[in-house]
PDB file of C-alpha atoms in Angstrom:
ATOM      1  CA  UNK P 160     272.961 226.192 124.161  1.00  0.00           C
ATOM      2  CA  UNK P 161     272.352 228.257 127.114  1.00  0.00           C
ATOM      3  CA  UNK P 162     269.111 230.784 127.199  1.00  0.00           C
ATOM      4  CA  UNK P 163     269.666 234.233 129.141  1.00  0.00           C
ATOM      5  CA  UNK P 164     267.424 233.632 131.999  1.00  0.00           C
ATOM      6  CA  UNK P 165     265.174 236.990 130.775  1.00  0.00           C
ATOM      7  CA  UNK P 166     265.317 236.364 127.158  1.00  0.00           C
ATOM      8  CA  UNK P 167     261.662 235.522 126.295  1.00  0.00           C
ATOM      9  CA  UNK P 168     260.630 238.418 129.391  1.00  0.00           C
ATOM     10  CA  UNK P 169     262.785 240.832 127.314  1.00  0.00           C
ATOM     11  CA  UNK P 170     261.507 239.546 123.891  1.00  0.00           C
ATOM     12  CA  UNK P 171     257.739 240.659 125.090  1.00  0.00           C
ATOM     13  CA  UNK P 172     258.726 243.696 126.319  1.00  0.00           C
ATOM     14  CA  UNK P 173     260.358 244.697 123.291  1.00  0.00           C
ATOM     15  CA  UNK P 174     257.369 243.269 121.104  1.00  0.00           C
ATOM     16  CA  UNK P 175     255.259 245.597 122.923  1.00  0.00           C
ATOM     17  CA  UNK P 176     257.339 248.751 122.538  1.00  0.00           C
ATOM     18  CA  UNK P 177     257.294 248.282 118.609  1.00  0.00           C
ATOM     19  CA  UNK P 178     254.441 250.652 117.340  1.00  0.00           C
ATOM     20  CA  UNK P 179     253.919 248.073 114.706  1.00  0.00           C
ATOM     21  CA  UNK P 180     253.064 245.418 117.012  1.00  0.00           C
ATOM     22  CA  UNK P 181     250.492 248.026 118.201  1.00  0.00           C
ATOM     23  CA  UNK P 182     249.304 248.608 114.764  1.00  0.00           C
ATOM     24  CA  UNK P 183     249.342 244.927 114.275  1.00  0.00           C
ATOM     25  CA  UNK P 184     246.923 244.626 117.419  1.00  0.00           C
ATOM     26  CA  UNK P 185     244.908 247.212 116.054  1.00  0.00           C
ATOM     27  CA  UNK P 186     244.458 245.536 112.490  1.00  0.00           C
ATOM     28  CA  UNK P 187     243.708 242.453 114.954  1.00  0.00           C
ATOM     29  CA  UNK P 188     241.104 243.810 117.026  1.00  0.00           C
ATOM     30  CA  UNK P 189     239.380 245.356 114.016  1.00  0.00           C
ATOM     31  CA  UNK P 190     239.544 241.637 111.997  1.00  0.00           C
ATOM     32  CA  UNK P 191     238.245 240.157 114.958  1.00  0.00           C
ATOM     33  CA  UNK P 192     235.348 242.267 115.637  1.00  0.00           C
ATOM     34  CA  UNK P 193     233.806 242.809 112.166  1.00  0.00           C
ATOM     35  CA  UNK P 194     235.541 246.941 112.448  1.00  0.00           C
ATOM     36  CA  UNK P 195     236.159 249.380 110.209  1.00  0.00           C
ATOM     37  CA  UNK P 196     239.135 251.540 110.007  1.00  0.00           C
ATOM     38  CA  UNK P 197     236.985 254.658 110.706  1.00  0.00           C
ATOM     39  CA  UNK P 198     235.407 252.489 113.932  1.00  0.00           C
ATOM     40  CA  UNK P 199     239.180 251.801 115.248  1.00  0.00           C
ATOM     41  CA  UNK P 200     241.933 253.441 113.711  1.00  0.00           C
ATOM     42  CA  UNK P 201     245.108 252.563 113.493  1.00  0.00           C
ATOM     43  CA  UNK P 202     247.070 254.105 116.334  1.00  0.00           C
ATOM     44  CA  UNK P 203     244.541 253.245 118.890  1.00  0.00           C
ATOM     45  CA  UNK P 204     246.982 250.632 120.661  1.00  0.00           C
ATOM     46  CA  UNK P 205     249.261 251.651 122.830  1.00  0.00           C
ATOM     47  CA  UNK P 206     252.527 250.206 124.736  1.00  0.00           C
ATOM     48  CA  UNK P 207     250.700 249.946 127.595  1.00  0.00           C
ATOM     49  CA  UNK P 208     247.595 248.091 125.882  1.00  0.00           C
ATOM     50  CA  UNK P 209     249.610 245.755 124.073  1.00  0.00           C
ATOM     51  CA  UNK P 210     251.942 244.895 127.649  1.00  0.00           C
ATOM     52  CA  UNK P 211     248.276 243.792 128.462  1.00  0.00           C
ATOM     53  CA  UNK P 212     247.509 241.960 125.627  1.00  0.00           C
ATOM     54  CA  UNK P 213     251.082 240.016 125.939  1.00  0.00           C
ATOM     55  CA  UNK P 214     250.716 238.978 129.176  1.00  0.00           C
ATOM     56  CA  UNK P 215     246.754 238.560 129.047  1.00  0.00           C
ATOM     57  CA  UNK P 216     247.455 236.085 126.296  1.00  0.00           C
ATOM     58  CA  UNK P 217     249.875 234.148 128.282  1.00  0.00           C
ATOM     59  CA  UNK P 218     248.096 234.044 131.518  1.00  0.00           C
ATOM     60  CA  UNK P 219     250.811 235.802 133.279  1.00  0.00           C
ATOM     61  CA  UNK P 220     250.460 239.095 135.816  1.00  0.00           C
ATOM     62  CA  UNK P 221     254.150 240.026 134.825  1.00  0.00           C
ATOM     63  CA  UNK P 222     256.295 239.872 131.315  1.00  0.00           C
ATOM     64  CA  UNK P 223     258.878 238.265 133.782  1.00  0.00           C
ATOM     65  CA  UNK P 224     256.942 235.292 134.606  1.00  0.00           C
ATOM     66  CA  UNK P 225     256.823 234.099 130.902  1.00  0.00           C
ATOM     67  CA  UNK P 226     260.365 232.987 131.598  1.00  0.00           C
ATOM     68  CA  UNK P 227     259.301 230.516 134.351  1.00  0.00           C
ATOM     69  CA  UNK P 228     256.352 229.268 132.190  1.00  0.00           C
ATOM     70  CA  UNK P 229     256.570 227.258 129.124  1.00  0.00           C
ATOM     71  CA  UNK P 230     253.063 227.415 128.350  1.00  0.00           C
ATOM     72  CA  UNK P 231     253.398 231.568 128.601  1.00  0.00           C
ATOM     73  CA  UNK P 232     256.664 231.131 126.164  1.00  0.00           C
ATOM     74  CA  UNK P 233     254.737 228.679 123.754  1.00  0.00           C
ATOM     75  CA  UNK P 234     251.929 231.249 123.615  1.00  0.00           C
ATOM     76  CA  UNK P 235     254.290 234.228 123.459  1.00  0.00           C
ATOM     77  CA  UNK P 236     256.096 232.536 120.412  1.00  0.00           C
ATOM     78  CA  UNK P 237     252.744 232.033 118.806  1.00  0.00           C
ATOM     79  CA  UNK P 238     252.196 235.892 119.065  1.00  0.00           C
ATOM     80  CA  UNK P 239     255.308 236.583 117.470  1.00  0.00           C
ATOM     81  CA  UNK P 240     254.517 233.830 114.498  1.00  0.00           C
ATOM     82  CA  UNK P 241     250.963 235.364 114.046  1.00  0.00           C
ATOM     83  CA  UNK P 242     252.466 239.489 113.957  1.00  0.00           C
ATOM     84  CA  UNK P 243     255.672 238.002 112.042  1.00  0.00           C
ATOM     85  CA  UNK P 244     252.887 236.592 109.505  1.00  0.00           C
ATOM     86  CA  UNK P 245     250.880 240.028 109.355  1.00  0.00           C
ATOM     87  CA  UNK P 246     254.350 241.663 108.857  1.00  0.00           C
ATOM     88  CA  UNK P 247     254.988 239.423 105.719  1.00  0.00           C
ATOM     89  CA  UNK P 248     251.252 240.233 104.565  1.00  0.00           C
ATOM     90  CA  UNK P 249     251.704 243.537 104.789  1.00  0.00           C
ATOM     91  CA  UNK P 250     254.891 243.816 102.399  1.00  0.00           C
ATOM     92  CA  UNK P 251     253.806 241.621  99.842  1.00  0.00           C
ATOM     93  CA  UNK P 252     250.786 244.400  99.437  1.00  0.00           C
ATOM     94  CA  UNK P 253     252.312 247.748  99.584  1.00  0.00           C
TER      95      UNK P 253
END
């Protein structure tokens, strides 16, 4: 099987366009740091902030370079498995 060469570069940009990724980040950040809604409302990430967050987490300047990294793609996959996981969450209690 042959990967397009800017599959997984594509993939993060596209994570990071979806405003429930941001919400996801949000829901994140507020976990993380003990938050309440009121203290950092949904909404509060942006495309631009979660672009940063990608390629923060995989140690990469660019989206582009997680296709010349595997370490970058094994974290970037781990993203997706962790928001995938807060997706599922989220359905089973609404």
């Amino acid at each position: 099987m042959t990967r397009h060469a800017s599959s997984q570069a594509q993939r993060a940009a596209m994570l990071g366009a979806n405003p429930r990724f941001q919400l996801y980040l949000d829901a994140r950040k507020r976990h993380r740091r003990s938050l309440t809604l009121e203290q950092l409302p949904d909404g509060t990430h942006n495309e631009e902030d979660a672009a940063d967050f990608i390629r923060n987490a995989c140690g990469v300047s660019s989206r582009a370079d997680i296709d010349r990294n595997i370490h970058a793609e094994d974290v970037l996959r781990r993203i997706v498995a962790d928001y995938s996981a807060w997706e599922r969450r989220q359905a089973r209690s609404s």
